[in-house]
CSV table of C-alpha atoms in Angstrom, one decimal:
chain,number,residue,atom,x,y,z
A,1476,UNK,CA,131.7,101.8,81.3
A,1477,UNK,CA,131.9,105.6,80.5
A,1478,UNK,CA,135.0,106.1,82.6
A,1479,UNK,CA,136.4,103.3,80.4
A,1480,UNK,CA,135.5,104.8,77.3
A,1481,UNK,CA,137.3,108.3,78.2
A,1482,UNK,CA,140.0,106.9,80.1
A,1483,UNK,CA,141.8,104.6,77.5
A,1484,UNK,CA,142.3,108.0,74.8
A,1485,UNK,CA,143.1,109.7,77.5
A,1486,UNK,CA,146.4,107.2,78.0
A,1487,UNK,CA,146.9,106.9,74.3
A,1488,UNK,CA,146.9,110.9,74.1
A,1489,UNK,CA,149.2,111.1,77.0
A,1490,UNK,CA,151.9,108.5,75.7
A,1491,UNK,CA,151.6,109.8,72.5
A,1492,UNK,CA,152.9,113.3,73.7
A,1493,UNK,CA,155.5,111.5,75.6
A,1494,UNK,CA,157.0,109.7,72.7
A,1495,UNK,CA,157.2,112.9,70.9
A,1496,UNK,CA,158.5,115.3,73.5
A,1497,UNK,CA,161.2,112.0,74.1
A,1498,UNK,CA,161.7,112.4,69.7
A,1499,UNK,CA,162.1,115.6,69.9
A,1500,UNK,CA,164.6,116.5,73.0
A,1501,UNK,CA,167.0,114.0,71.0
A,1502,UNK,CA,170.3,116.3,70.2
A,1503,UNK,CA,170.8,116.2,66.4
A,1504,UNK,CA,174.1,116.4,65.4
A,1505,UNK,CA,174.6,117.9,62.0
A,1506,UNK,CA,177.4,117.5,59.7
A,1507,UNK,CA,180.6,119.6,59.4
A,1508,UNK,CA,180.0,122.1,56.3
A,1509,UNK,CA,183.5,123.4,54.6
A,1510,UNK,CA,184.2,126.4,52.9
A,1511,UNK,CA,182.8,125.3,49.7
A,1512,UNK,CA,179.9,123.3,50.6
A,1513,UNK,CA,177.1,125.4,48.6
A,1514,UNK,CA,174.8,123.1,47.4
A,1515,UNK,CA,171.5,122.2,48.9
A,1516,UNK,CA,171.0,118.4,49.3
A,1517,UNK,CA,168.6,115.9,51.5
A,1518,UNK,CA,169.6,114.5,54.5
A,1519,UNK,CA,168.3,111.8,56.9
A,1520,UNK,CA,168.3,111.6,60.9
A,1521,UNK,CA,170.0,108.5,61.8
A,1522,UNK,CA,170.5,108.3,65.6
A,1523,UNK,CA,170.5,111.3,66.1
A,1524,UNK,CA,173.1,112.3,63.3
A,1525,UNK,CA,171.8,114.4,59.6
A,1526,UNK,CA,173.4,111.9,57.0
A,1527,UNK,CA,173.5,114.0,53.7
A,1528,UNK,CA,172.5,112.3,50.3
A,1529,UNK,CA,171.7,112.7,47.0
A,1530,UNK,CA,169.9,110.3,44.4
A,1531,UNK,CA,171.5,108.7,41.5
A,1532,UNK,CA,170.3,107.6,38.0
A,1533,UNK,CA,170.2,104.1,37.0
A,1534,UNK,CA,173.0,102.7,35.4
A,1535,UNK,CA,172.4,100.2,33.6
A,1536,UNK,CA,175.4,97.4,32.3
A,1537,UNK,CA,174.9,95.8,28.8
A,1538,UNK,CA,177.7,92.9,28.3
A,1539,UNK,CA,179.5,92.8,25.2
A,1540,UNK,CA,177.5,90.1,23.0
A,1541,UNK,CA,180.5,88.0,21.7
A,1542,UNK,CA,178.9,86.3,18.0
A,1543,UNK,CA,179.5,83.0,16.9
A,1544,UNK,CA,180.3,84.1,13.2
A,1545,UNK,CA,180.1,87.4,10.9
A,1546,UNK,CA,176.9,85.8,9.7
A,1547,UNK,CA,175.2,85.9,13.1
A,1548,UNK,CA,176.2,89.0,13.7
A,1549,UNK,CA,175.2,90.5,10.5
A,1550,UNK,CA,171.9,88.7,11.5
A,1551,UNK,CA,171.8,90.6,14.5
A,1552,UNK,CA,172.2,94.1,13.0
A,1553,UNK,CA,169.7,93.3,10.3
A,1554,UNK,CA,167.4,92.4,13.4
A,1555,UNK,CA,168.2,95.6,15.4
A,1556,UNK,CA,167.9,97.7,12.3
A,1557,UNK,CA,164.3,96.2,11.8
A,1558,UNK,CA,163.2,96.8,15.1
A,1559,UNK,CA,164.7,100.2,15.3
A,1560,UNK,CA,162.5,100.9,12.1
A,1561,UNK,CA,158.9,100.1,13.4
A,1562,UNK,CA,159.3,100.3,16.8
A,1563,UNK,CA,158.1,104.3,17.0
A,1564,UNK,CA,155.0,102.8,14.8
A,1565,UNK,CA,154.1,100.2,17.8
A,1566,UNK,CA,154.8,103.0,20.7
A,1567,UNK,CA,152.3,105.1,17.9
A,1568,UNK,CA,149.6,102.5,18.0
A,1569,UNK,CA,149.6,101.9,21.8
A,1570,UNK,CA,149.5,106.0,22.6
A,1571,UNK,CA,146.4,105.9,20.4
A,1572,UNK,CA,144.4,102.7,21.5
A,1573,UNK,CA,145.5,104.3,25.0
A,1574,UNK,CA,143.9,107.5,24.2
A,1575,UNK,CA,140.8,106.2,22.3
A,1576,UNK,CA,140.0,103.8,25.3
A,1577,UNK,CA,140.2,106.5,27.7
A,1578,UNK,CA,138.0,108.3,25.5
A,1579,UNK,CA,135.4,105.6,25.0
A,1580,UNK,CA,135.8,105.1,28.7
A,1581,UNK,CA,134.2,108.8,29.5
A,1582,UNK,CA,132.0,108.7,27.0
A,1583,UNK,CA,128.3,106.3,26.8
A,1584,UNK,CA,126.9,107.8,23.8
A,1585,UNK,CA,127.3,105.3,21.2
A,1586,UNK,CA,127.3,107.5,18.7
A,1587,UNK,CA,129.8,109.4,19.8
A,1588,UNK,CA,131.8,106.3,20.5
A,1589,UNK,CA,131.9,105.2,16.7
A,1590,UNK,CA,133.0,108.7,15.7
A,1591,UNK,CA,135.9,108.3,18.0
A,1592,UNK,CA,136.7,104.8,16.9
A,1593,UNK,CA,136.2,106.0,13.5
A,1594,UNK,CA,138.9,109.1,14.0
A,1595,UNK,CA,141.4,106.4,15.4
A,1596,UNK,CA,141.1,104.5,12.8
A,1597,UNK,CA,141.5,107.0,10.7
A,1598,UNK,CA,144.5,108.2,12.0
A,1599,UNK,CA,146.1,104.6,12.0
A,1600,UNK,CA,145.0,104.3,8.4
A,1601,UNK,CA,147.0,107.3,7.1
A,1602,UNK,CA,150.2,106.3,9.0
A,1603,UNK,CA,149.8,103.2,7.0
A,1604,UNK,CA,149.4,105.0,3.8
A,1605,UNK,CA,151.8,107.1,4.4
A,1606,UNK,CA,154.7,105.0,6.1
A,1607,UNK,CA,154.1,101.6,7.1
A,1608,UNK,CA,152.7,100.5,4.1
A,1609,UNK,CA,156.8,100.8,2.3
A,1610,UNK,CA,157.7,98.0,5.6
A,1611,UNK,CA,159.3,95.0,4.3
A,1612,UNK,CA,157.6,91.9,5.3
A,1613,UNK,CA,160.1,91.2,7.9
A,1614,UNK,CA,159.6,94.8,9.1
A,1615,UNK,CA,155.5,94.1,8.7
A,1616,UNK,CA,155.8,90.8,11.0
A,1617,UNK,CA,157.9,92.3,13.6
A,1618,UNK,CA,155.3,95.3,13.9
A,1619,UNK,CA,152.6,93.1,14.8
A,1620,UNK,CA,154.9,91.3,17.2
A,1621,UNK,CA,155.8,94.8,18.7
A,1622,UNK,CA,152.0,96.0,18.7
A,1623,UNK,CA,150.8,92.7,21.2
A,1624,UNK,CA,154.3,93.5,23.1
A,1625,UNK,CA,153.0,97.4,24.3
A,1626,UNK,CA,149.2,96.7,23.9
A,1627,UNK,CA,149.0,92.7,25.2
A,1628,UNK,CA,147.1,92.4,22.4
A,1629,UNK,CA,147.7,91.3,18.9
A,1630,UNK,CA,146.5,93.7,16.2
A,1631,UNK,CA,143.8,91.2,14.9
A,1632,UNK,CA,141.8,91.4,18.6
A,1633,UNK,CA,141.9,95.3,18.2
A,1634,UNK,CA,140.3,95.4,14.7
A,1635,UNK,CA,137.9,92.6,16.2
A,1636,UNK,CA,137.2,94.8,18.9
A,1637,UNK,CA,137.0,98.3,17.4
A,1638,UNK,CA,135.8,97.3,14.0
A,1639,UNK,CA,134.2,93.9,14.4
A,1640,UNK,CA,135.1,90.0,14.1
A,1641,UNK,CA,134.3,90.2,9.9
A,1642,UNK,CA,136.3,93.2,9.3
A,1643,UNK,CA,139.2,91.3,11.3
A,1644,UNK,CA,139.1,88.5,9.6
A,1645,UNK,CA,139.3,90.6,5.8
A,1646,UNK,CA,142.1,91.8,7.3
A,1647,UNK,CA,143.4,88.8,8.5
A,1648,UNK,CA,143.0,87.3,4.8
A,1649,UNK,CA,144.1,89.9,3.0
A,1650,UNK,CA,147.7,90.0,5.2
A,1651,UNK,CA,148.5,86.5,4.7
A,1652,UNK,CA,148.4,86.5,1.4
A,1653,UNK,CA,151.6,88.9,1.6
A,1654,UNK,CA,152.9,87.3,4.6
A,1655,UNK,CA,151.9,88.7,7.6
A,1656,UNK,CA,150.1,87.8,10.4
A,1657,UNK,CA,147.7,89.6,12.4
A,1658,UNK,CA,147.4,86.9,15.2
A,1659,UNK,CA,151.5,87.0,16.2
A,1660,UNK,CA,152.2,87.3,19.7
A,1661,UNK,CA,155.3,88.5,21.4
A,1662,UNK,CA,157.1,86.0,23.8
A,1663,UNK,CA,160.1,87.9,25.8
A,1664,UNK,CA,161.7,84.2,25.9
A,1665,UNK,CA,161.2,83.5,22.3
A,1666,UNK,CA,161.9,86.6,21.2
A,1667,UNK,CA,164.6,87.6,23.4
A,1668,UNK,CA,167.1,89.1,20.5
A,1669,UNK,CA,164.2,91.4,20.1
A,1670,UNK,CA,163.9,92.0,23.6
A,1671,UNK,CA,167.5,92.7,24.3
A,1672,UNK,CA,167.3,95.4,21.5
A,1673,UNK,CA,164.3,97.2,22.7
A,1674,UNK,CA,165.4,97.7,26.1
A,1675,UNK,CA,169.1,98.8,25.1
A,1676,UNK,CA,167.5,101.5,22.5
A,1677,UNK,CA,166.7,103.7,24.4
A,1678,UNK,CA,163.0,104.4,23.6
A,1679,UNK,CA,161.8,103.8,27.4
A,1680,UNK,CA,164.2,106.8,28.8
């Protein structure tokens, strides 16, 4: 049973060896360089011949939206300017919430934990004051659309979360009365004019 035990690595070793002297007596041919061929690039061995490459950026082809009227279309700008307005203010919120869940995250001290929810709130308060809060309610529902898009959740489950279910539901009151909704979800289907805009803008390159 010993000799069993020592002989079968002893085969696997031995082929393994094989296969690579076999790899690596395998005549490479390498491409022809010119005069003017300076610049370093990757190659691959195919069969025994160095195939040169080099990686390419994405292109990415928008078609031409054709409108039905100069209404829809002036719909459509209005749209794109609105998005193009808060959109920075949703990829705002979602760097934060990131950062204070990693911090939470590190952190079991409960005291320390409301000082940090505290500070983001903080910080998400004062963008409000200083900025958010002159959003048109068009501008204001589209935010809170935007905010469940990059966090998949809507802004009334992270107040219930970080500042509890009453304070969530003050604020819940207190924006319908001027037409918002902290409970809207974003649909990529439903909201696909939305959709189309964010990813031609530019804010994921």
């Amino acid at each position: 049973m010993n000799f069993y035990r020592l002989f079968i690595p002893l085969i696997v070793m031995i082929t393994g060896a094989s296969v690579k002297a076999q790899v690596s007596s395998l005549p490479v041919k390498m491409p022809v360089m010119g005069k003017n061929d300076t610049i370093r690039v990757a190659s691959t061995n195919v069969d025994g011949e160095m195939i040169p490459w080099i990686p390419l950026d994405e292109v990415v082809i928008y078609g031409v939206r054709i409108f039905k009227s100069q209404a829809d279309q002036t719909a459509f700008n209005r749209l794109r300017y609105n998005v193009m307005k808060v959109m920075p203010y949703a990829l705002f919120a979602k760097r934060r919430y990131e950062q204070l869940e990693r911090e939470l995250a590190v952190t079991g001290d409960k005291k320390e934990q409301k000082k940090l929810v505290k500070q983001c709130d903080k910080e998400i308060k004062e963008m409000f004051n200083r900025e958010i809060k002159e959003l048109t309610i068009t501008q204001g529902q589209i935010l809170t659309k935007l905010i469940d898009r990059e966090l998949g959740r809507t802004t009334y489950d992270i107040i219930k979360e970080t500042k509890g279910g009453v304070t969530a539901f003050v604020y819940q009151s207190v924006a319908r009365v001027v037409g918002h909704n902290l409970k809207s979800t974003y649909s990529p289907q439903e909201d696909r004019d939305i959709e189309s805009i964010i990813i031609s803008s530019g804010f994921y390159q």
